[in-house]
Short mmCIF file of C-alpha atoms in Angstrom, two decimals:
data_model
loop_
_atom_site.label_atom_id
_atom_site.label_comp_id
_atom_site.label_asym_id
_atom_site.label_seq_id
_atom_site.Cartn_x
_atom_site.Cartn_y
_atom_site.Cartn_z
CA UNK F 1 -0.27 3.71 -24.37
CA UNK F 2 -3.63 3.15 -26.19
CA UNK F 3 -5.61 1.38 -23.69
CA UNK F 4 -7.45 -0.40 -26.51
CA UNK F 5 -4.38 -2.03 -28.07
CA UNK F 6 -4.82 -5.36 -29.61
CA UNK F 7 -2.33 -8.21 -29.48
CA UNK F 8 -2.22 -10.34 -32.64
CA UNK F 9 -3.04 -14.10 -31.65
CA UNK F 10 0.58 -15.12 -32.01
CA UNK F 11 2.38 -12.49 -30.19
CA UNK F 12 0.13 -13.17 -27.10
CA UNK F 13 0.88 -17.08 -27.32
CA UNK F 14 4.36 -16.13 -27.35
CA UNK F 15 4.46 -13.67 -24.91
CA UNK F 16 2.51 -16.26 -22.57
CA UNK F 17 4.91 -18.99 -23.16
CA UNK F 18 7.88 -17.16 -22.44
CA UNK F 19 6.00 -15.86 -19.25
CA UNK F 20 4.98 -19.29 -18.43
CA UNK F 21 8.66 -20.94 -18.43
CA UNK F 22 10.26 -17.71 -16.92
CA UNK F 23 8.48 -18.26 -13.46
CA UNK F 24 8.93 -21.69 -13.32
CA UNK F 25 4.94 -22.67 -13.82
CA UNK F 26 5.65 -24.74 -17.26
CA UNK F 27 8.57 -26.55 -18.83
CA UNK F 28 10.33 -29.81 -17.43
CA UNK F 29 11.87 -29.83 -14.02
CA UNK F 30 15.05 -32.66 -13.39
CA UNK F 31 13.31 -32.91 -9.63
CA UNK F 32 9.52 -32.58 -10.50
CA UNK F 33 7.23 -33.90 -12.49
CA UNK F 34 5.05 -31.47 -14.33
CA UNK F 35 1.04 -32.09 -15.48
CA UNK F 36 -0.19 -31.34 -18.69
CA UNK F 37 -0.87 -27.48 -17.82
CA UNK F 38 2.29 -27.04 -17.03
CA UNK F 39 2.39 -26.95 -13.22
CA UNK F 40 4.35 -29.13 -10.42
CA UNK F 41 2.16 -32.28 -9.60
CA UNK F 42 3.07 -31.97 -5.82
CA UNK F 43 0.70 -34.92 -5.46
CA UNK F 44 -3.29 -34.98 -4.67
CA UNK F 45 -2.49 -33.51 -0.84
CA UNK F 46 -0.10 -30.54 -1.79
CA UNK F 47 -2.49 -27.29 -2.47
CA UNK F 48 -1.19 -25.03 -4.70
CA UNK F 49 -2.15 -21.28 -5.31
CA UNK F 50 -0.12 -19.30 -8.00
CA UNK F 51 -0.34 -15.38 -7.86
CA UNK F 52 1.24 -12.72 -9.97
CA UNK F 53 3.06 -9.28 -9.03
CA UNK F 54 3.43 -6.30 -10.83
CA UNK F 55 7.32 -6.20 -9.92
CA UNK F 56 10.12 -7.62 -7.95
CA UNK F 57 9.44 -5.81 -4.26
CA UNK F 58 11.44 -3.38 -3.20
CA UNK F 59 12.12 -4.27 -0.16
CA UNK F 60 11.34 -7.68 1.94
CA UNK F 61 12.59 -5.74 5.20
CA UNK F 62 9.39 -5.04 7.75
CA UNK F 63 11.42 -1.84 8.88
CA UNK F 64 12.15 -0.34 5.04
CA UNK F 65 8.95 -1.79 3.38
CA UNK F 66 7.12 0.88 2.26
CA UNK F 67 4.47 -0.37 -1.07
CA UNK F 68 2.04 -2.73 -1.26
CA UNK F 69 3.57 -4.84 -3.35
CA UNK F 70 6.23 -5.92 -0.46
CA UNK F 71 3.43 -5.43 2.04
CA UNK F 72 1.62 -8.21 0.39
CA UNK F 73 4.45 -10.75 0.88
CA UNK F 74 5.49 -9.66 4.36
CA UNK F 75 2.48 -10.03 6.32
CA UNK F 76 2.42 -13.68 4.95
CA UNK F 77 5.55 -14.63 6.01
CA UNK F 78 6.17 -12.94 9.51
CA UNK F 79 3.37 -11.99 11.70
CA UNK F 80 2.47 -9.28 13.95
CA UNK F 81 1.19 -8.88 17.64
CA UNK F 82 -2.40 -8.94 15.69
CA UNK F 83 -3.63 -10.02 12.58
CA UNK F 84 -6.63 -8.74 10.64
CA UNK F 85 -9.90 -10.28 10.06
CA UNK F 86 -12.21 -10.44 6.80
CA UNK F 87 -13.26 -7.43 8.38
CA UNK F 88 -9.77 -5.48 8.93
CA UNK F 89 -10.43 -5.95 12.71
CA UNK F 90 -7.32 -7.31 14.53
CA UNK F 91 -7.35 -10.71 16.52
CA UNK F 92 -4.43 -12.46 18.40
CA UNK F 93 -1.47 -13.17 16.45
CA UNK F 94 1.95 -13.45 18.40
CA UNK F 95 0.08 -12.12 20.88
CA UNK F 96 -2.45 -14.96 22.69
CA UNK F 97 -4.29 -11.97 24.79
CA UNK F 98 -3.50 -7.93 26.13
CA UNK F 99 -4.42 -5.60 28.77
CA UNK F 100 -5.53 -2.32 28.25
CA UNK F 101 -5.09 0.53 31.19
CA UNK F 102 -8.18 2.36 32.40
CA UNK F 103 -6.71 5.28 30.79
CA UNK F 104 -5.75 3.30 27.44
CA UNK F 105 -2.46 4.31 27.22
CA UNK F 106 -0.60 1.36 28.52
CA UNK F 107 -1.18 -2.40 26.68
CA UNK F 108 0.81 -5.35 28.20
CA UNK F 109 0.80 -7.85 25.06
CA UNK F 110 1.11 -11.50 26.57
CA UNK F 111 3.24 -14.04 23.91
CA UNK F 112 2.20 -17.42 23.07
CA UNK F 113 4.40 -20.05 22.58
CA UNK F 114 5.84 -19.51 18.80
CA UNK F 115 8.74 -20.52 16.98
CA UNK F 116 11.04 -18.51 14.39
CA UNK F 117 11.75 -21.21 10.65
CA UNK F 118 15.09 -22.02 12.20
CA UNK F 119 13.90 -23.01 15.75
CA UNK F 120 14.31 -20.10 17.64
CA UNK F 121 11.66 -19.05 20.08
CA UNK F 122 9.93 -15.66 19.44
CA UNK F 123 10.40 -13.84 22.05
CA UNK F 124 9.10 -9.93 23.47
CA UNK F 125 12.44 -8.72 22.61
CA UNK F 126 12.17 -9.24 18.88
CA UNK F 127 9.44 -7.09 18.82
CA UNK F 128 11.40 -4.27 20.92
CA UNK F 129 14.55 -4.48 18.94
CA UNK F 130 11.97 -4.81 15.25
CA UNK F 131 10.24 -1.34 16.42
CA UNK F 132 13.45 0.19 17.77
CA UNK F 133 15.35 -0.27 14.58
CA UNK F 134 12.57 1.43 12.69
CA UNK F 135 12.79 4.45 14.44
CA UNK F 136 16.41 4.51 14.89
CA UNK F 137 17.02 7.81 12.61
CA UNK F 138 20.32 6.27 11.38
CA UNK F 139 17.73 3.50 9.52
CA UNK F 140 16.03 6.13 7.07
CA UNK F 141 12.03 4.10 7.57
CA UNK F 142 9.90 6.14 5.76
CA UNK F 143 7.19 4.61 7.94
CA UNK F 144 9.08 5.24 10.84
CA UNK F 145 6.20 8.03 11.71
CA UNK F 146 3.56 4.64 12.00
CA UNK F 147 5.07 4.68 15.68
CA UNK F 148 4.64 8.38 16.75
CA UNK F 149 1.42 6.88 18.85
CA UNK F 150 4.24 5.32 21.19
CA UNK F 151 5.54 7.48 24.00
CA UNK F 152 8.98 8.80 22.97
CA UNK F 153 8.83 7.42 19.33
CA UNK F 154 9.14 10.51 17.97
CA UNK F 155 11.84 12.42 19.60
CA UNK F 156 13.99 8.99 19.42
CA UNK F 157 13.42 9.37 15.47
CA UNK F 158 13.61 13.16 14.97
CA UNK F 159 16.81 12.85 16.75
CA UNK F 160 15.79 14.55 20.10
CA UNK F 161 15.31 11.38 22.21
CA UNK F 162 17.15 8.13 23.46
CA UNK F 163 16.05 4.93 22.28
CA UNK F 164 15.76 3.52 26.30
CA UNK F 165 12.70 6.61 26.65
CA UNK F 166 10.74 5.13 24.19
CA UNK F 167 7.81 3.32 25.24
CA UNK F 168 8.42 -0.25 24.23
CA UNK F 169 9.82 -2.59 26.41
CA UNK F 170 10.28 -6.33 26.76
CA UNK F 171 9.33 -7.41 30.69
CA UNK F 172 10.26 -10.81 30.04
CA UNK F 173 10.26 -12.91 27.06
CA UNK F 174 6.57 -13.52 27.03
CA UNK F 175 5.41 -9.86 27.91
CA UNK F 176 6.04 -6.74 25.91
CA UNK F 177 4.39 -4.00 27.14
CA UNK F 178 3.67 -0.41 25.12
CA UNK F 179 3.08 2.99 26.35
CA UNK F 180 1.48 5.37 24.73
CA UNK F 181 1.99 9.39 24.45
CA UNK F 182 -2.32 9.48 24.18
CA UNK F 183 -5.39 7.02 23.95
CA UNK F 184 -5.15 5.81 20.12
CA UNK F 185 -8.44 3.91 18.94
CA UNK F 186 -6.76 2.33 16.37
CA UNK F 187 -3.83 1.20 17.93
CA UNK F 188 -4.39 -2.60 18.19
CA UNK F 189 -4.92 -2.40 14.45
CA UNK F 190 -1.16 -1.12 13.71
CA UNK F 191 0.37 -3.74 15.72
CA UNK F 192 -0.60 -6.07 12.45
CA UNK F 193 0.97 -3.43 10.05
CA UNK F 194 4.18 -4.66 8.26
CA UNK F 195 6.45 -1.98 10.33
CA UNK F 196 5.03 -3.52 13.20
CA UNK F 197 6.14 -7.07 12.35
CA UNK F 198 9.11 -8.33 14.37
CA UNK F 199 12.24 -9.63 13.17
CA UNK F 200 15.08 -12.26 14.61
CA UNK F 201 17.23 -10.17 16.70
CA UNK F 202 19.80 -12.44 16.80
CA UNK F 203 19.91 -13.65 13.17
CA UNK F 204 19.79 -9.73 12.33
CA UNK F 205 22.46 -8.51 14.11
CA UNK F 206 24.86 -11.44 12.83
CA UNK F 207 23.86 -10.58 8.79
CA UNK F 208 22.80 -6.77 8.18
CA UNK F 209 21.76 -8.09 4.81
CA UNK F 210 19.87 -10.52 5.65
CA UNK F 211 16.55 -9.68 4.18
CA UNK F 212 18.44 -9.38 0.74
CA UNK F 213 17.68 -12.98 -0.56
CA UNK F 214 15.69 -16.20 0.79
CA UNK F 215 18.39 -18.57 2.64
CA UNK F 216 18.95 -19.57 5.53
CA UNK F 217 19.35 -16.19 7.05
CA UNK F 218 15.90 -15.09 5.91
CA UNK F 219 14.38 -16.17 9.26
CA UNK F 220 10.32 -15.70 9.57
CA UNK F 221 7.65 -16.47 12.01
CA UNK F 222 4.30 -16.21 9.85
CA UNK F 223 2.47 -18.92 8.04
CA UNK F 224 4.69 -18.92 5.43
CA UNK F 225 8.48 -19.36 4.54
CA UNK F 226 10.13 -17.51 1.74
CA UNK F 227 11.63 -20.48 0.22
CA UNK F 228 12.74 -18.93 -3.33
CA UNK F 229 13.37 -15.61 -4.43
CA UNK F 230 14.31 -15.23 -7.98
CA UNK F 231 15.21 -11.44 -8.06
CA UNK F 232 13.11 -9.44 -10.93
CA UNK F 233 11.29 -13.18 -11.85
CA UNK F 234 9.21 -14.88 -9.23
CA UNK F 235 8.90 -15.69 -5.58
CA UNK F 236 7.94 -19.27 -3.88
CA UNK F 237 6.24 -19.26 -0.19
CA UNK F 238 5.70 -22.56 1.66
CA UNK F 239 3.75 -23.25 4.39
CA UNK F 240 6.08 -23.00 7.81
CA UNK F 241 5.29 -26.23 9.56
CA UNK F 242 6.08 -24.58 12.91
CA UNK F 243 3.91 -22.16 12.63
CA UNK F 244 1.61 -21.89 15.84
CA UNK F 245 -1.53 -22.16 13.50
CA UNK F 246 -0.18 -24.24 10.93
CA UNK F 247 -2.98 -26.97 11.36
CA UNK F 248 -5.52 -24.28 9.94
CA UNK F 249 -3.51 -23.25 6.52
CA UNK F 250 -4.78 -25.07 3.71
CA UNK F 251 -2.42 -24.11 0.95
CA UNK F 252 0.90 -25.39 0.46
CA UNK F 253 3.03 -23.70 -1.82
CA UNK F 254 2.09 -20.06 -3.04
CA UNK F 255 3.78 -19.37 -6.38
CA UNK F 256 4.29 -15.51 -7.23
CA UNK F 257 5.05 -14.46 -10.79
CA UNK F 258 6.42 -11.18 -11.32
CA UNK F 259 4.84 -9.81 -14.48
CA UNK F 260 4.33 -6.43 -15.03
CA UNK F 261 1.59 -6.04 -18.01
CA UNK F 262 -2.07 -6.85 -17.05
CA UNK F 263 -2.93 -8.02 -20.54
CA UNK F 264 -0.16 -11.38 -19.74
CA UNK F 265 -1.88 -11.35 -16.60
CA UNK F 266 -5.36 -11.16 -18.02
CA UNK F 267 -4.35 -14.29 -20.27
CA UNK F 268 -2.72 -16.39 -18.07
CA UNK F 269 -5.57 -16.14 -15.13
CA UNK F 270 -8.02 -17.05 -18.32
CA UNK F 271 -5.53 -20.08 -19.37
CA UNK F 272 -5.63 -21.31 -15.78
CA UNK F 273 -2.11 -21.02 -14.71
CA UNK F 274 -2.82 -17.80 -12.23
CA UNK F 275 -5.85 -18.14 -9.50
CA UNK F 276 -6.84 -14.78 -8.98
CA UNK F 277 -5.98 -11.10 -9.94
CA UNK F 278 -6.40 -7.85 -7.88
CA UNK F 279 -5.45 -6.27 -5.00
CA UNK F 280 -2.41 -6.28 -3.57
CA UNK F 281 -1.23 -8.37 -5.91
CA UNK F 282 -1.60 -7.49 -9.39
CA UNK F 283 -4.26 -5.40 -11.44
CA UNK F 284 -7.60 -6.64 -13.51
CA UNK F 285 -6.31 -5.66 -16.98
CA UNK F 286 -8.84 -2.41 -18.28
CA UNK F 287 -9.65 -4.34 -21.58
CA UNK F 288 -10.58 -7.41 -19.84
CA UNK F 289 -12.61 -6.09 -17.27
CA UNK F 290 -15.66 -5.73 -19.96
CA UNK F 291 -15.61 -9.48 -20.41
CA UNK F 292 -15.33 -10.41 -16.92
CA UNK F 293 -18.38 -8.32 -15.93
CA UNK F 294 -20.38 -10.26 -18.90
CA UNK F 295 -19.62 -13.39 -17.63
CA UNK F 296 -20.25 -12.69 -14.06
CA UNK F 297 -16.77 -13.14 -12.65
CA UNK F 298 -15.58 -9.38 -11.73
CA UNK F 299 -15.98 -8.85 -7.92
CA UNK F 300 -16.11 -5.17 -7.02
CA UNK F 301 -15.50 -4.30 -3.67
CA UNK F 302 -15.25 -0.54 -1.64
CA UNK F 303 -11.79 -0.07 -0.77
CA UNK F 304 -10.35 2.22 2.09
CA UNK F 305 -7.72 3.67 -0.14
CA UNK F 306 -7.58 6.88 -2.88
CA UNK F 307 -5.45 7.36 -6.36
CA UNK F 308 -3.82 10.89 -6.30
CA UNK F 309 -1.38 12.73 -8.54
CA UNK F 310 1.29 13.96 -6.09
CA UNK F 311 2.39 17.83 -6.87
CA UNK F 312 6.26 18.53 -6.07
CA UNK F 313 5.87 22.13 -4.25
CA UNK F 314 9.79 22.24 -4.34
CA UNK F 315 9.27 22.59 -8.55
CA UNK F 316 8.82 26.55 -9.66
CA UNK F 317 5.30 25.72 -11.41
CA UNK F 318 4.12 23.27 -8.65
CA UNK F 319 4.90 25.75 -5.98
CA UNK F 320 2.20 27.91 -6.56
CA UNK F 321 -1.31 26.77 -5.09
CA UNK F 322 -3.49 28.15 -7.76
CA UNK F 323 -1.69 26.23 -10.48
CA UNK F 324 -2.18 23.05 -8.58
CA UNK F 325 -6.12 24.09 -7.57
CA UNK F 326 -6.21 24.76 -12.06
CA UNK F 327 -4.93 20.78 -12.58
CA UNK F 328 -6.92 19.23 -9.67
CA UNK F 329 -10.42 21.01 -11.01
CA UNK F 330 -9.78 20.58 -14.62
CA UNK F 331 -10.11 16.78 -14.23
CA UNK F 332 -13.10 15.30 -15.07
CA UNK F 333 -13.15 12.43 -12.70
CA UNK F 334 -16.58 10.47 -13.45
CA UNK F 335 -15.85 10.13 -17.18
CA UNK F 336 -12.49 8.62 -16.66
CA UNK F 337 -14.03 6.16 -14.23
CA UNK F 338 -16.80 5.39 -16.95
CA UNK F 339 -14.79 5.26 -19.97
CA UNK F 340 -10.79 4.37 -18.46
CA UNK F 341 -10.77 2.72 -15.49
CA UNK F 342 -14.39 1.07 -15.45
CA UNK F 343 -14.55 -0.52 -11.90
CA UNK F 344 -16.97 1.83 -10.32
CA UNK F 345 -14.57 3.90 -8.46
CA UNK F 346 -15.58 6.99 -6.90
CA UNK F 347 -14.42 10.08 -7.78
CA UNK F 348 -12.55 12.07 -5.26
CA UNK F 349 -13.27 15.17 -3.85
CA UNK F 350 -11.20 14.75 -1.01
CA UNK F 351 -8.43 13.29 0.73
CA UNK F 352 -10.19 10.57 3.08
CA UNK F 353 -12.27 7.74 1.08
CA UNK F 354 -16.00 7.15 1.42
CA UNK F 355 -15.31 3.76 2.62
CA UNK F 356 -13.79 5.23 6.03
CA UNK F 357 -16.22 5.07 8.90
CA UNK F 358 -17.55 8.38 9.22
CA UNK F 359 -16.08 10.10 6.19
CA UNK F 360 -18.87 8.59 3.71
CA UNK F 361 -20.46 11.77 2.57
CA UNK F 362 -19.05 14.16 0.28
CA UNK F 363 -17.41 16.98 2.11
CA UNK F 364 -17.91 19.47 -0.70
CA UNK F 365 -14.37 20.73 -1.20
CA UNK F 366 -14.08 21.10 -4.99
CA UNK F 367 -16.48 19.99 -7.80
CA UNK F 368 -15.76 17.26 -10.04
CA UNK F 369 -14.78 18.77 -13.51
CA UNK F 370 -15.14 22.32 -12.26
CA UNK F 371 -13.94 23.81 -15.97
CA UNK F 372 -14.44 27.48 -14.97
CA UNK F 373 -12.82 27.14 -11.50
CA UNK F 374 -9.58 25.45 -12.85
CA UNK F 375 -9.50 28.21 -15.93
CA UNK F 376 -9.96 30.91 -13.04
CA UNK F 377 -6.94 29.74 -10.63
CA UNK F 378 -5.06 29.18 -13.64
CA UNK F 379 -5.53 32.83 -14.94
CA UNK F 380 -4.58 33.91 -11.18
CA UNK F 381 -1.79 31.33 -11.18
CA UNK F 382 0.07 32.67 -14.03
CA UNK F 383 0.02 36.00 -13.02
CA UNK F 384 1.44 34.86 -9.60
CA UNK F 385 4.05 33.59 -11.58
CA UNK F 386 4.46 35.94 -14.31
CA UNK F 387 3.36 33.86 -16.88
CA UNK F 388 1.59 35.02 -19.86
CA UNK F 389 0.52 32.12 -21.95
CA UNK F 390 -0.65 28.44 -20.57
CA UNK F 391 1.19 27.12 -23.68
CA UNK F 392 4.57 28.37 -21.68
CA UNK F 393 3.87 25.80 -19.24
CA UNK F 394 4.63 21.75 -19.55
CA UNK F 395 3.75 19.51 -17.19
CA UNK F 396 5.85 16.41 -16.42
CA UNK F 397 3.47 13.66 -15.42
CA UNK F 398 5.83 10.27 -14.09
CA UNK F 399 4.44 7.10 -13.23
CA UNK F 400 5.59 3.36 -12.57
CA UNK F 401 5.03 0.98 -15.55
CA UNK F 402 1.56 -0.45 -15.96
CA UNK F 403 -0.85 -0.09 -18.54
CA UNK F 404 -3.43 1.01 -16.49
CA UNK F 405 -1.26 3.98 -14.97
CA UNK F 406 -0.27 4.66 -18.60
CA UNK F 407 -4.12 4.85 -19.96
CA UNK F 408 -5.14 7.24 -16.65
CA UNK F 409 -2.16 9.90 -17.81
CA UNK F 410 -3.09 10.11 -21.13
CA UNK F 411 -6.82 10.66 -19.98
CA UNK F 412 -5.31 13.38 -17.91
CA UNK F 413 -2.62 14.77 -20.25
CA UNK F 414 -5.55 15.30 -22.91
CA UNK F 415 -8.02 17.00 -20.26
CA UNK F 416 -5.16 19.34 -19.16
CA UNK F 417 -4.41 20.55 -22.98
CA UNK F 418 -8.10 20.58 -23.77
CA UNK F 419 -9.82 22.61 -20.95
CA UNK F 420 -6.41 24.47 -20.29
CA UNK F 421 -4.22 24.58 -22.76
CA UNK F 422 -0.94 22.87 -21.03
CA UNK F 423 1.04 20.68 -22.32
CA UNK F 424 2.36 17.83 -20.46
CA UNK F 425 4.95 14.84 -20.99
CA UNK F 426 4.54 11.48 -19.96
CA UNK F 427 7.49 9.84 -17.60
CA UNK F 428 6.90 5.99 -16.61
CA UNK F 429 10.08 3.99 -14.42
CA UNK F 430 10.23 0.52 -13.32
CA UNK F 431 8.59 0.83 -9.63
CA UNK F 432 12.00 0.47 -7.49
CA UNK F 433 13.35 3.09 -9.78
CA UNK F 434 10.02 5.18 -9.63
CA UNK F 435 10.23 5.09 -6.06
CA UNK F 436 13.50 6.35 -5.68
CA UNK F 437 12.33 9.67 -7.90
CA UNK F 438 9.64 10.38 -6.09
CA UNK F 439 11.60 10.19 -2.60
CA UNK F 440 14.19 12.05 -3.84
CA UNK F 441 11.85 14.82 -5.62
CA UNK F 442 13.11 14.08 -8.95
CA UNK F 443 9.64 14.73 -10.17
CA UNK F 444 6.91 17.13 -11.03
CA UNK F 445 3.42 15.61 -10.87
CA UNK F 446 3.67 11.51 -10.14
CA UNK F 447 0.96 8.90 -9.57
CA UNK F 448 0.31 7.45 -6.55
CA UNK F 449 -2.22 5.56 -4.15
CA UNK F 450 -2.52 5.08 -0.65
CA UNK F 451 -4.58 2.60 1.01
CA UNK F 452 -5.34 3.01 4.63
CA UNK F 453 -2.66 1.82 7.27
CA UNK F 454 -5.66 0.96 9.34
CA UNK F 455 -8.99 2.06 9.20
CA UNK F 456 -9.34 5.47 10.52
CA UNK F 457 -9.23 8.61 9.06
CA UNK F 458 -5.95 9.71 10.38
CA UNK F 459 -3.71 7.40 8.24
CA UNK F 460 -4.62 9.45 5.14
CA UNK F 461 -3.69 12.97 6.48
CA UNK F 462 -0.89 11.83 8.65
CA UNK F 463 1.69 11.68 5.78
CA UNK F 464 1.51 15.12 5.36
CA UNK F 465 2.11 16.48 8.87
CA UNK F 466 5.37 17.79 8.26
CA UNK F 467 7.73 18.02 5.26
CA UNK F 468 10.17 15.48 6.43
CA UNK F 469 7.45 12.51 6.97
CA UNK F 470 8.85 9.70 4.86
CA UNK F 471 5.62 9.29 3.06
CA UNK F 472 4.76 12.87 1.92
CA UNK F 473 7.02 13.18 -0.80
CA UNK F 474 5.57 16.87 -1.71
CA UNK F 475 7.72 18.78 -0.06
CA UNK F 476 4.59 20.47 1.40
CA UNK F 477 3.80 21.18 5.36
CA UNK F 478 1.14 23.65 6.58
CA UNK F 479 1.23 25.24 10.50
CA UNK F 480 -2.56 24.91 10.45
CA UNK F 481 -2.59 21.30 9.31
CA UNK F 482 -0.24 20.39 11.50
CA UNK F 483 -1.98 21.78 14.52
CA UNK F 484 -5.16 20.17 13.72
CA UNK F 485 -3.61 16.80 13.50
CA UNK F 486 -1.84 16.73 16.63
CA UNK F 487 -4.93 18.10 18.34
CA UNK F 488 -6.44 15.18 16.97
CA UNK F 489 -3.56 13.00 18.32
CA UNK F 490 -4.32 13.98 21.40
CA UNK F 491 -8.46 13.76 21.49
CA UNK F 492 -9.92 11.99 23.73
CA UNK F 493 -13.80 13.13 22.74
CA UNK F 494 -14.85 11.26 19.68
CA UNK F 495 -16.76 13.71 18.19
CA UNK F 496 -14.23 16.51 18.58
CA UNK F 497 -11.71 14.52 17.15
CA UNK F 498 -13.39 14.14 14.00
CA UNK F 499 -13.92 17.74 13.87
CA UNK F 500 -10.40 18.16 14.38
CA UNK F 501 -9.74 15.20 11.34
CA UNK F 502 -12.02 17.13 8.99
CA UNK F 503 -10.91 20.85 9.49
CA UNK F 504 -7.39 19.20 8.74
CA UNK F 505 -8.65 17.65 5.57
CA UNK F 506 -9.96 21.16 4.62
CA UNK F 507 -6.71 22.87 4.77
CA UNK F 508 -4.92 20.18 2.54
CA UNK F 509 -7.66 20.77 0.16
CA UNK F 510 -7.44 24.16 0.05
CA UNK F 511 -3.55 24.16 -0.85
CA UNK F 512 -3.90 20.91 -2.76
CA UNK F 513 -0.52 18.97 -2.76
CA UNK F 514 -2.06 16.86 -3.95
CA UNK F 515 -4.65 16.10 -6.34
CA UNK F 516 -7.48 13.35 -5.34
CA UNK F 517 -8.23 11.24 -8.37
CA UNK F 518 -10.80 8.48 -7.53
CA UNK F 519 -11.68 6.29 -4.26
CA UNK F 520 -10.16 2.95 -5.02
CA UNK F 521 -12.65 -0.03 -5.36
CA UNK F 522 -11.13 -3.51 -5.30
CA UNK F 523 -11.40 -5.72 -8.81
CA UNK F 524 -10.70 -9.31 -8.84
CA UNK F 525 -11.65 -12.48 -10.67
CA UNK F 526 -10.51 -15.79 -8.61
CA UNK F 527 -10.58 -19.40 -9.92
CA UNK F 528 -13.27 -21.30 -9.02
CA UNK F 529 -13.04 -23.56 -6.02
CA UNK F 530 -10.77 -21.17 -4.13
CA UNK F 531 -12.18 -19.52 -0.98
CA UNK F 532 -11.18 -16.51 1.28
CA UNK F 533 -9.26 -15.29 -1.56
CA UNK F 534 -10.51 -11.54 -0.88
CA UNK F 535 -8.88 -8.36 0.73
CA UNK F 536 -10.41 -6.70 3.45
CA UNK F 537 -11.47 -3.04 3.80
CA UNK F 538 -7.74 -1.94 4.12
CA UNK F 539 -6.39 -3.93 1.00
CA UNK F 540 -4.97 -7.11 2.78
CA UNK F 541 -4.97 -11.05 2.00
CA UNK F 542 -3.98 -12.92 4.54
CA UNK F 543 -3.21 -16.23 2.73
CA UNK F 544 -3.35 -18.32 5.96
CA UNK F 545 -7.16 -17.90 5.51
CA UNK F 546 -7.50 -19.06 1.98
CA UNK F 547 -8.89 -22.70 1.46
CA UNK F 548 -8.81 -24.79 -2.16
CA UNK F 549 -11.01 -27.57 -3.01
#
């Protein structure tokens, strides 16, 4: 799709009107009056926030969610033991305090008095149940490996150990004791992550499909409740008055529309029907960036995340490391940033973003726009595969439906054609369909991004420790790479651990099962009068902190 495509005025108005009506942000309501701008008028004291996400959340089950769209909702309707602050640091959540043993391998969490949205008491057993549910190999949680720092977790998840041997134990209703395999410096950050969120054991055991719809069985413990969920259309969150910190939650209602076109989102923001565009909810339209820059409303902030293309190494062509290297080196990343994404992103020449502490410098694994290196790698790869002419290679580039992803794919398609003589086909799918294609290996080259689950380099390397890792999806694994990661996980000396991580990064950057494209920045615009609507370094927004004047 041409990134400079313009809509006729009548088309824009027509689409805009339809979106407003479909999302429930305009039109007549039988049970509510409407203001002149189409929003519900719920009185001067009620405060509403209007947001948009790109698509239907693939799963609103903490143990099954694997994407940022689902996570953006989950972390605001559930609450873990900790909650990250504006700097990404853990603060007390369901746990009002905790003790850490001298050897830093045992964490004892003391839960505060808190209620589920159905009135049940939140107990330590709800955490033990939720975490072990995600580890149970029968439940196929893609994020099960994020529990591997816990003693016995990996063995249980791989079918080599018992649930009772996992170091997660509710000693009583208010006390959760967690025992780790090794000291893990980022463990407290993990306890606020989506997969570490609790679920109400009693409710979920009674209804195995409790998470499929909003209703009496969708029971939460966070600052908001899932009040309405019109699939593929809209979500409404309402303030949970039983939340322990409800007195500090300012926004009463959060209306979330599902809009896949960035152009429509930008139009809605400029008309006043949306209050914010930016991570983790939606993307600022590429064609609107210059306008937002000019009027001073565009906010640009470094983010610990990366945009990359994954290679399916089970594919005949992509199984060749030299072909992968050629495709990776041929991309002029700076030109892509200057002319397409326009968000002051940084060319990615490694796996770990420069926003991650101790990885701010360029490690020099590859050069951006290394055309000669790309041609040499292509020649070597073609010889290894018995291919005589680059015209005999056709690459299929897959991406989820998005004007931005389409523009980037078109740019890279042209780069590979112009510099390597390789033709490409573009293949886009709706988000849920696309995720399934990537998970099942039904792709050749696929667009993905990775946002730090916690502010540590390990989060960017761990998904590739084995081919079986639910977040790997490339089929690649390497014993030397895994060895460095295993050493880093057990290392207590910070300098030695850092060296292990950098050596692991060097291995994967030599074999390139993924092509790093750029390190994200978060581009956002927000309506005047709204504060604290800003993602932290890991890209999360906790709506409990948002204030509306």
